[in-house]
Amino acid sequence: MKKSINVHNLSKQFKNFSLNKLSFILNEGEVTGLIGRNGSGKTTLIKSLIGLVNPDSGDIKFWNEDLDQNKDKIGVVFDDFNINMFLTAQEVEKIQKPSFSNWDSDLYSNLLERFEIPKNIKIKDMSKGMKMKLQIASVLARKPKLLILDEITSGLDPVMRDSIIDILFDFIQDETNSILISSHNLEDLEQIIDNVLFIKEGSFIFNNSILDIKDNYVIAYCNKEDFERIDPEFIINNKEHDYNMELLIQHPDQFRNQYPEIQTEAVNLNELFKLVN
Amino acid sequence: MKTLLLENYYSNKNYLPTLFLILIFYGIVFISSMGYVTYIVISTSVFAVSILSRSLFMDSQYKWFYSALSLPINRKRFIQSKFLIMYLSLIIGFLVSILISYVYYLLTKETLNEPWDVIVMILSLGLSYNVIFLSLGIFLNFLYENGKYLLSITYLIPIGIIFIAVKFFHLNLDSIMSLVNYSPIIAVIISFILYLLTVRVFSRRDL
């Protein structure tokens, strides 16, 4: 399986923040979700990948080559469309098309039609959802093999979010395509991702497949007395509520054998996010 | 490069008619009072400054470099486009000013007052000056985040350098005249050095 992205020991030091020796692999055909709180380093990592931030050390490869050799295969979508807001969708095509030998004008027109985006209204007069869809259409028309998406569903209503997730599902029907997506909408992410990169204060605290997480961790609910008698080896993290405790537990089978009376539930990204932050 | 130039064109497209009207207005005001050559130098400068500062302003307003650098475009190419826009806008501004001057001549039959060598000298000095100060403006824009606001101040930097040269290096009239004769070459060399410096600072900057 080819590696769309291979990051090894990526570090970057800022005044008040750093990325600390981040390593991960995104294989072709996979979707990886990048999650973490605001300011945890998601956007800085994405900016480092696409050359907007210069890393202090570490290696970033796309299909075993440098970024510059693969830029035409990579589509990047930010939460804002960073282009003159007085342009129209038609002008966006005229501007971007010369940079891509495989730009597909028919696909672009079809996507605009599907997304109900008129070709001749200015971007400034579009809703946030329309701007996002226009940005996605302009990226997909380049026929990329890798999408890097930064908070593309933030601030969108559920219908719009669903429609964007549908677009991503279509994209990954081609098993050589891959996606790296950062988002706070974890329910959306959970529908689509194979792997999760959980970043906290510039370091990965989880770098696993979703299946690994579901197999190796559970959420347990108990009272304080039960909590005190649980072997701390099982507990990754805990949160105290008014009436009970919520625990992130590793080695779920052993835990259930040892504490059959304690209620457990399969872990989901939302719970995982709340428990490790 | 085509993408970068087209983005600049479409960003300025709606503004161009207003800019041409301003140049016509300047033509009416300046040609009668200062003559054709001074008008051509001033309006070329106004045109190039307007296009370039608008381009730099739009870049930071909409963070266009995020999108541009995620296309198959590198930072060096991005800087090249800014210098190319500068030279193109100087050429277009120059040609439009000549056209307006010619139309003014057809309407008024006012002829040139200056001798030919003075005309060539003023034009080459004026255009060289524009090349130097606009190149400085691009450099400062990419050196500091708010460098674009220094564009008006950069206009004074070449004057300051000339002042220092005359005051402290005691240039005489002959050496000043030889500098004037070589001013286009000097301007292009300075512009090229500033281009190299701009590429260097922009390559190192985190965006």
Coordinates of C-alpha atoms in Angstrom, one line a residue:
Chain A
M1 CA 0.0 0.0 0.0
K2 CA 1.4 3.4 -1.0
K3 CA 1.9 6.1 1.6
S4 CA 0.1 9.3 0.5
I5 CA 1.6 11.1 3.5
N6 CA 4.6 10.0 5.6
V7 CA 5.5 12.4 8.4
H8 CA 8.5 11.5 10.6
N9 CA 9.6 13.4 13.7
L10 CA 8.1 16.8 12.6
S11 CA 9.0 19.5 15.1
K12 CA 8.3 23.2 15.2
Q13 CA 8.9 25.6 18.0
F14 CA 7.0 28.9 18.4
K15 CA 7.2 31.3 21.3
N16 CA 4.3 29.8 23.3
F17 CA 3.7 26.6 21.5
S18 CA 5.4 23.7 19.8
L19 CA 4.8 20.7 17.6
N20 CA 6.7 17.8 19.2
K21 CA 8.2 15.1 17.0
L22 CA 5.0 14.2 15.3
S23 CA 5.0 11.1 13.1
F24 CA 2.2 9.5 11.2
I25 CA 1.4 7.7 8.0
L26 CA -1.7 8.1 5.8
N27 CA -2.0 5.2 3.3
E28 CA -3.8 5.4 0.0
G29 CA -7.5 4.6 0.4
E30 CA -7.6 5.7 4.0
V31 CA -9.2 8.6 5.8
T32 CA -7.5 10.0 8.9
G33 CA -9.2 12.4 11.3
L34 CA -7.1 15.0 13.0
I35 CA -8.8 16.0 16.3
G36 CA -7.9 18.1 19.2
R37 CA -9.0 21.3 21.1
N38 CA -8.5 24.8 19.7
G39 CA -4.9 25.7 19.8
S40 CA -3.7 22.1 20.1
G41 CA -1.7 22.2 16.9
K42 CA -4.0 20.9 14.2
T43 CA -3.9 23.8 11.8
T44 CA -0.1 24.3 12.4
L45 CA 0.4 20.6 11.5
I46 CA -1.7 21.1 8.3
K47 CA 0.2 24.3 7.5
S48 CA 3.5 22.5 7.9
L49 CA 2.3 19.7 5.6
I50 CA 1.5 22.1 2.8
G51 CA 4.5 24.3 3.3
L52 CA 2.9 27.4 4.9
V53 CA 4.9 26.8 8.0
N54 CA 8.6 25.8 7.9
P55 CA 9.3 22.9 10.3
D56 CA 12.4 23.1 12.4
S57 CA 13.1 19.4 11.9
G58 CA 11.6 16.3 10.6
D59 CA 10.6 14.8 7.2
I60 CA 7.4 15.2 5.3
K61 CA 6.9 13.1 2.2
F62 CA 4.0 12.6 -0.2
W63 CA 4.2 9.4 -2.1
N64 CA 7.9 9.2 -1.0
E65 CA 8.6 12.6 -2.6
D66 CA 8.7 16.2 -1.6
L67 CA 5.7 18.4 -1.6
D68 CA 6.6 20.4 -4.6
Q69 CA 6.7 17.3 -6.8
N70 CA 3.1 16.4 -5.8
K71 CA 1.3 19.6 -5.3
D72 CA -0.9 18.9 -8.4
K73 CA -2.2 15.7 -6.7
I74 CA -3.1 17.4 -3.4
G75 CA -6.2 19.4 -2.8
V76 CA -6.3 21.6 0.3
V77 CA -9.5 23.1 1.7
F78 CA -9.4 25.6 4.6
D79 CA -12.4 26.7 6.7
D80 CA -12.4 30.0 4.8
F81 CA -12.1 30.4 1.0
N82 CA -8.9 32.4 0.8
I83 CA -9.5 34.2 -2.5
N84 CA -10.8 37.6 -3.5
M85 CA -14.5 37.6 -2.5
F86 CA -15.4 39.7 -5.5
L87 CA -14.7 36.9 -7.9
T88 CA -17.3 34.6 -9.3
A89 CA -17.3 30.8 -9.6
Q90 CA -16.6 31.2 -13.3
E91 CA -13.5 33.4 -12.6
V92 CA -12.3 31.0 -9.9
E93 CA -12.1 28.3 -12.7
K94 CA -10.4 30.7 -15.1
I95 CA -7.8 31.5 -12.4
Q96 CA -7.1 27.9 -11.2
K97 CA -7.4 26.0 -14.4
P98 CA -4.0 27.0 -15.9
S99 CA -2.2 25.5 -12.9
F100 CA -3.5 22.0 -13.5
S101 CA -3.0 19.9 -16.6
N102 CA -5.8 17.6 -15.6
W103 CA -8.4 20.2 -14.7
D104 CA -11.8 18.8 -15.6
S105 CA -14.1 21.7 -16.6
D106 CA -17.1 19.4 -17.1
L107 CA -16.6 18.0 -13.6
Y108 CA -16.4 21.5 -12.2
S109 CA -19.6 22.5 -14.0
N110 CA -21.4 19.4 -12.9
L111 CA -20.3 19.9 -9.3
L112 CA -21.5 23.5 -9.3
E113 CA -24.8 22.3 -10.7
R114 CA -25.1 19.6 -8.1
F115 CA -24.2 22.1 -5.3
E116 CA -26.6 24.7 -6.8
I117 CA -23.9 27.3 -7.1
P118 CA -24.6 29.9 -9.8
K119 CA -21.5 30.5 -11.9
N120 CA -21.8 34.3 -12.0
I121 CA -22.6 35.5 -8.5
K122 CA -19.8 36.9 -6.4
I123 CA -18.3 34.8 -3.6
K124 CA -19.1 37.6 -1.1
D125 CA -22.8 37.1 -1.9
M126 CA -22.7 33.3 -1.1
S127 CA -23.5 31.6 2.2
K128 CA -20.8 30.0 4.2
G129 CA -22.0 26.6 3.0
M130 CA -21.9 27.7 -0.7
K131 CA -18.4 29.1 -0.3
M132 CA -17.3 25.8 1.2
K133 CA -18.9 23.8 -1.6
L134 CA -17.4 26.1 -4.2
Q135 CA -14.0 25.6 -2.6
I136 CA -14.5 21.8 -2.7
A137 CA -15.7 21.9 -6.3
S138 CA -12.6 23.9 -7.3
V139 CA -10.4 21.3 -5.5
L140 CA -12.1 18.2 -6.9
A141 CA -12.0 19.6 -10.5
R142 CA -8.2 19.2 -10.3
K143 CA -8.7 15.4 -9.8
P144 CA -6.5 15.2 -6.7
K145 CA -5.4 12.0 -5.1
L146 CA -5.2 13.4 -1.6
L147 CA -7.5 15.9 0.2
I148 CA -6.3 17.9 3.2
L149 CA -9.3 19.5 4.9
D150 CA -9.1 21.9 7.7
E151 CA -12.3 22.4 9.7
I152 CA -14.5 22.4 6.6
T153 CA -17.7 21.6 8.4
S154 CA -17.4 24.2 11.1
G155 CA -20.2 26.7 11.2
L156 CA -22.4 24.8 8.8
D157 CA -25.9 23.5 9.4
P158 CA -26.4 19.7 9.7
V159 CA -27.9 19.4 6.2
M160 CA -24.9 21.1 4.7
R161 CA -22.5 19.1 6.8
D162 CA -24.2 15.8 5.6
S163 CA -24.0 16.9 2.0
I164 CA -20.2 17.6 2.4
I165 CA -19.7 14.2 4.0
D166 CA -21.5 12.7 1.0
I167 CA -19.0 14.4 -1.3
L168 CA -16.1 13.0 0.7
F169 CA -17.7 9.5 0.6
D170 CA -17.9 9.8 -3.2
F171 CA -14.2 10.9 -3.3
I172 CA -13.0 7.8 -1.3
Q173 CA -14.9 5.4 -3.6
D174 CA -11.6 5.5 -5.6
E175 CA -9.4 3.4 -3.3
T176 CA -6.2 5.2 -4.3
N177 CA -7.6 8.4 -2.9
S178 CA -7.1 9.5 0.7
I179 CA -8.1 12.2 3.0
L180 CA -6.7 14.0 6.0
I181 CA -9.4 15.9 7.8
S182 CA -9.4 18.0 10.9
S183 CA -12.8 18.8 12.5
H184 CA -14.5 19.5 15.8
N185 CA -17.7 17.8 14.5
L186 CA -16.7 14.4 15.7
E187 CA -19.9 12.7 14.9
D188 CA -19.4 13.7 11.2
L189 CA -15.8 12.5 11.4
E190 CA -16.7 9.1 12.9
Q191 CA -18.9 8.3 9.9
I192 CA -15.9 8.6 7.5
I193 CA -12.5 8.1 9.2
D194 CA -10.4 4.9 9.4
N195 CA -7.7 6.4 11.7
V196 CA -7.6 9.1 14.3
L197 CA -4.7 11.4 15.2
F198 CA -5.5 13.0 18.5
I199 CA -3.3 16.0 19.2
K200 CA -2.9 17.7 22.5
E201 CA -0.5 20.6 23.2
G202 CA 1.4 19.8 20.0
S203 CA 1.8 16.0 20.6
F204 CA -0.2 13.0 19.5
I205 CA -1.8 11.3 22.4
F206 CA -3.6 8.8 20.1
N207 CA -2.5 7.7 16.7
N208 CA -4.6 4.6 16.1
S209 CA -7.2 3.2 13.7
I210 CA -10.8 3.6 14.8
L211 CA -11.0 -0.2 15.0
D212 CA -8.1 -0.3 17.4
I213 CA -9.7 2.3 19.6
K214 CA -13.0 0.5 19.7
D215 CA -11.3 -2.8 20.4
N216 CA -8.9 -1.5 23.1
Y217 CA -10.8 1.1 25.0
V218 CA -14.2 1.4 26.6
I219 CA -16.0 4.0 28.6
A220 CA -17.0 2.9 32.2
Y221 CA -19.5 4.6 34.4
C222 CA -19.3 4.1 38.2
N223 CA -19.6 5.9 41.5
K224 CA -16.7 7.2 43.6
E225 CA -16.5 4.2 45.8
D226 CA -16.2 1.9 42.8
F227 CA -13.7 4.2 41.2
E228 CA -11.4 4.0 44.2
R229 CA -11.3 0.2 44.1
I230 CA -10.5 0.0 40.3
D231 CA -6.9 -1.0 39.5
P232 CA -5.4 2.3 38.2
E233 CA -3.6 0.3 35.5
F234 CA -7.0 0.2 33.6
I235 CA -7.7 3.9 33.8
I236 CA -6.4 6.2 31.1
N237 CA -8.3 9.2 32.3
N238 CA -11.4 10.1 34.2
K239 CA -14.0 12.7 34.6
E240 CA -16.0 13.4 37.7
H241 CA -19.7 14.4 37.3
D242 CA -22.3 15.3 40.0
Y243 CA -23.6 11.8 40.4
N244 CA -21.1 9.5 38.8
M245 CA -17.6 9.1 37.3
E246 CA -16.8 8.6 33.7
L247 CA -13.6 6.6 32.9
L248 CA -11.6 5.8 29.8
I249 CA -10.6 2.2 30.3
Q250 CA -7.9 0.2 28.5
H251 CA -7.8 -3.6 28.2
P252 CA -11.7 -3.8 28.2
D253 CA -12.0 -7.6 28.2
Q254 CA -9.8 -7.9 31.4
F255 CA -11.7 -5.0 32.9
R256 CA -15.1 -6.6 32.3
N257 CA -13.9 -9.9 33.8
Q258 CA -12.5 -8.2 36.8
Y259 CA -15.4 -5.7 37.4
P260 CA -18.5 -7.3 35.8
E261 CA -20.8 -5.1 37.9
I262 CA -19.5 -1.8 36.4
Q263 CA -21.3 -0.6 33.4
T264 CA -19.2 -0.1 30.2
E265 CA -20.0 1.3 26.8
A266 CA -18.2 1.3 23.5
V267 CA -16.0 4.3 23.1
N268 CA -16.9 7.0 20.5
L269 CA -14.9 10.0 19.4
N270 CA -17.0 12.5 21.3
E271 CA -16.5 10.7 24.6
L272 CA -12.9 10.0 23.9
F273 CA -12.4 13.7 23.1
K274 CA -14.1 14.8 26.4
L275 CA -12.2 12.3 28.5
V276 CA -8.7 13.0 27.3
N277 CA -8.9 16.8 27.3
Chain B
M1 CA 2.4 32.2 -13.2
K2 CA -0.7 32.5 -15.3
T3 CA -2.9 31.7 -12.3
L4 CA -1.2 34.4 -10.3
L5 CA -1.5 37.1 -13.0
L6 CA -5.1 36.1 -13.8
E7 CA -6.0 36.4 -10.1
N8 CA -4.5 39.9 -10.1
Y9 CA -6.3 40.8 -13.3
Y10 CA -9.7 39.6 -12.0
S11 CA -9.1 41.3 -8.7
N12 CA -8.4 44.6 -10.4
K13 CA -10.8 44.3 -13.3
N14 CA -13.7 46.3 -11.8
Y15 CA -11.3 48.9 -10.5
L16 CA -9.5 49.6 -13.8
P17 CA -12.1 51.9 -15.4
T18 CA -12.0 54.1 -12.3
L19 CA -8.2 54.1 -12.5
F20 CA -8.3 55.1 -16.2
L21 CA -10.7 57.9 -15.4
I22 CA -8.3 59.2 -12.7
L23 CA -5.5 59.2 -15.2
I24 CA -7.6 61.2 -17.7
F25 CA -8.5 63.6 -14.9
Y26 CA -4.8 63.9 -14.0
G27 CA -4.1 64.5 -17.8
I28 CA -6.5 67.5 -17.8
V29 CA -4.9 68.9 -14.7
F30 CA -1.2 68.2 -15.1
I31 CA -0.5 68.4 -18.9
S32 CA -1.6 72.0 -19.1
S33 CA 0.2 73.1 -15.9
M34 CA 3.3 70.8 -15.9
G35 CA 3.7 69.5 -19.4
Y36 CA 3.4 66.1 -21.0
V37 CA 6.5 64.5 -19.6
T38 CA 5.8 65.3 -16.0
Y39 CA 2.3 64.1 -16.4
I40 CA 3.5 60.8 -18.0
V41 CA 5.9 60.2 -15.0
I42 CA 3.2 61.0 -12.4
S43 CA 0.4 59.0 -13.9
T44 CA 2.6 56.0 -14.6
S45 CA 3.5 56.1 -11.0
V46 CA -0.1 56.5 -9.8
F47 CA -1.2 53.6 -12.0
A48 CA 1.6 51.2 -10.8
V49 CA 1.3 52.2 -7.2
S50 CA -2.5 51.7 -7.3
I51 CA -2.3 48.2 -9.0
L52 CA 0.5 47.0 -6.8
S53 CA -0.7 48.2 -3.5
R54 CA -4.2 46.9 -4.3
S55 CA -2.6 43.5 -5.1
L56 CA -0.7 43.4 -1.9
F57 CA -3.7 44.6 0.1
M58 CA -6.0 42.0 -1.4
D59 CA -3.4 39.3 -0.6
S60 CA -3.4 40.1 3.1
Q61 CA -7.2 40.8 3.2
Y62 CA -8.2 37.5 1.8
K63 CA -5.0 35.5 2.6
W64 CA -4.7 34.6 -1.0
F65 CA -1.2 33.2 -0.4
Y66 CA -2.8 30.3 1.5
S67 CA -4.8 29.3 -1.6
A68 CA -2.0 30.2 -4.0
L69 CA 0.7 28.2 -2.2
S70 CA -1.6 25.2 -2.0
L71 CA -1.7 25.2 -5.8
P72 CA 1.4 24.0 -7.7
I73 CA 3.0 27.3 -7.1
N74 CA 6.0 27.9 -4.8
R75 CA 7.0 30.9 -2.8
K76 CA 9.6 32.0 -5.3
R77 CA 7.0 32.0 -8.1
F78 CA 4.6 34.0 -5.9
I79 CA 7.3 36.7 -5.4
Q80 CA 8.1 36.7 -9.1
S81 CA 4.5 37.4 -9.8
K82 CA 4.5 40.5 -7.6
F83 CA 7.6 41.9 -9.4
L84 CA 6.1 41.0 -12.8
I85 CA 2.9 42.8 -11.8
M86 CA 5.0 45.8 -10.9
Y87 CA 6.8 45.9 -14.2
L88 CA 3.6 45.2 -16.2
S89 CA 1.7 47.9 -14.4
L90 CA 4.5 50.4 -15.0
I91 CA 4.5 49.5 -18.7
I92 CA 0.7 49.7 -19.0
G93 CA 0.5 52.9 -17.0
F94 CA 3.2 54.4 -19.2
L95 CA 1.5 53.4 -22.5
V96 CA -1.9 54.6 -21.2
S97 CA -0.4 58.0 -20.2
I98 CA 1.2 58.4 -23.6
L99 CA -2.2 57.6 -25.2
I100 CA -4.0 60.2 -23.0
S101 CA -1.2 62.7 -23.8
Y102 CA -1.7 62.1 -27.5
V103 CA -5.4 62.5 -27.3
Y104 CA -4.8 65.7 -25.3
Y105 CA -2.5 66.9 -28.1
L106 CA -5.0 66.1 -30.8
L107 CA -7.7 68.1 -28.9
T108 CA -5.5 71.1 -27.9
K109 CA -2.6 71.0 -30.3
E110 CA -0.3 71.9 -27.4
T111 CA 3.2 70.8 -28.3
L112 CA 6.1 69.6 -26.2
N113 CA 8.1 72.4 -24.6
E114 CA 11.1 70.4 -23.4
P115 CA 14.1 69.4 -25.6
W116 CA 14.4 65.7 -26.5
D117 CA 17.4 64.9 -24.2
V118 CA 15.6 66.5 -21.2
I119 CA 12.5 64.4 -22.0
V120 CA 14.5 61.2 -22.1
M121 CA 16.3 62.1 -18.9
I122 CA 13.1 62.9 -17.0
L123 CA 11.3 59.8 -18.2
S124 CA 14.2 57.5 -17.4
L125 CA 14.7 59.1 -14.0
G126 CA 11.1 59.0 -13.2
L127 CA 10.5 55.4 -14.3
S128 CA 13.8 54.3 -12.6
Y129 CA 12.6 55.9 -9.4
N130 CA 9.3 54.1 -9.6
V131 CA 11.1 50.7 -10.2
I132 CA 13.3 51.3 -7.1
F133 CA 10.6 52.5 -4.7
L134 CA 8.0 49.9 -5.8
S135 CA 10.6 47.1 -5.5
L136 CA 11.3 48.4 -2.0
G137 CA 7.6 48.4 -1.3
I138 CA 7.3 44.7 -2.3
F139 CA 10.3 43.8 -0.2
L140 CA 9.0 45.6 2.9
N141 CA 5.5 44.0 2.4
F142 CA 7.0 40.5 2.6
L143 CA 9.5 41.4 5.3
Y144 CA 6.8 42.8 7.7
E145 CA 3.3 41.6 8.0
N146 CA 2.1 45.3 7.8
G147 CA 4.8 46.3 5.4
K148 CA 2.3 47.3 2.7
Y149 CA 1.4 50.4 4.8
L150 CA 5.0 51.5 4.4
L151 CA 4.6 51.8 0.6
S152 CA 4.1 55.6 0.9
I153 CA 7.2 55.9 3.1
T154 CA 9.3 53.9 0.7
Y155 CA 8.8 56.7 -1.8
L156 CA 11.1 58.8 0.4
I157 CA 13.9 56.2 0.7
P158 CA 15.5 56.7 -2.7
I159 CA 15.3 60.5 -2.1
G160 CA 17.1 60.0 1.2
I161 CA 19.8 57.9 -0.4
I162 CA 20.4 60.5 -3.1
F163 CA 20.5 63.2 -0.4
I164 CA 23.0 61.3 1.7
A165 CA 25.1 60.6 -1.5
V166 CA 25.2 64.3 -2.4
K167 CA 25.7 65.5 1.2
F168 CA 28.3 63.1 2.4
F169 CA 30.0 61.7 -0.7
H170 CA 30.2 65.2 -2.3
L171 CA 28.9 64.1 -5.7
N172 CA 29.6 66.7 -8.4
L173 CA 27.4 67.5 -11.4
D174 CA 29.3 65.2 -13.7
S175 CA 28.9 62.2 -11.4
I176 CA 25.2 63.0 -10.8
M177 CA 24.7 63.2 -14.6
S178 CA 26.5 59.8 -15.1
L179 CA 24.2 58.3 -12.4
V180 CA 21.2 59.8 -14.2
N181 CA 22.4 58.3 -17.5
Y182 CA 22.8 54.9 -15.9
S183 CA 19.6 55.2 -13.8
P184 CA 17.6 52.5 -15.6
I185 CA 20.4 50.0 -15.3
I186 CA 20.9 50.9 -11.6
A187 CA 17.1 50.7 -11.0
V188 CA 16.9 47.2 -12.6
I189 CA 20.0 46.0 -10.6
I190 CA 18.5 47.3 -7.3
S191 CA 15.1 45.8 -8.2
F192 CA 16.8 42.4 -8.9
I193 CA 18.7 42.5 -5.6
L194 CA 15.4 43.4 -3.8
Y195 CA 13.7 40.5 -5.6
L196 CA 16.4 38.1 -4.3
L197 CA 16.1 39.5 -0.8
T198 CA 12.3 39.2 -0.9
V199 CA 12.4 35.6 -2.0
R200 CA 14.8 34.9 0.8
V201 CA 12.7 36.6 3.6
F202 CA 9.4 35.1 2.2
S203 CA 10.8 31.6 2.0
R204 CA 11.7 31.7 5.7
R205 CA 8.4 33.3 6.9
D206 CA 5.8 31.1 8.6
L207 CA 2.3 32.0 7.2

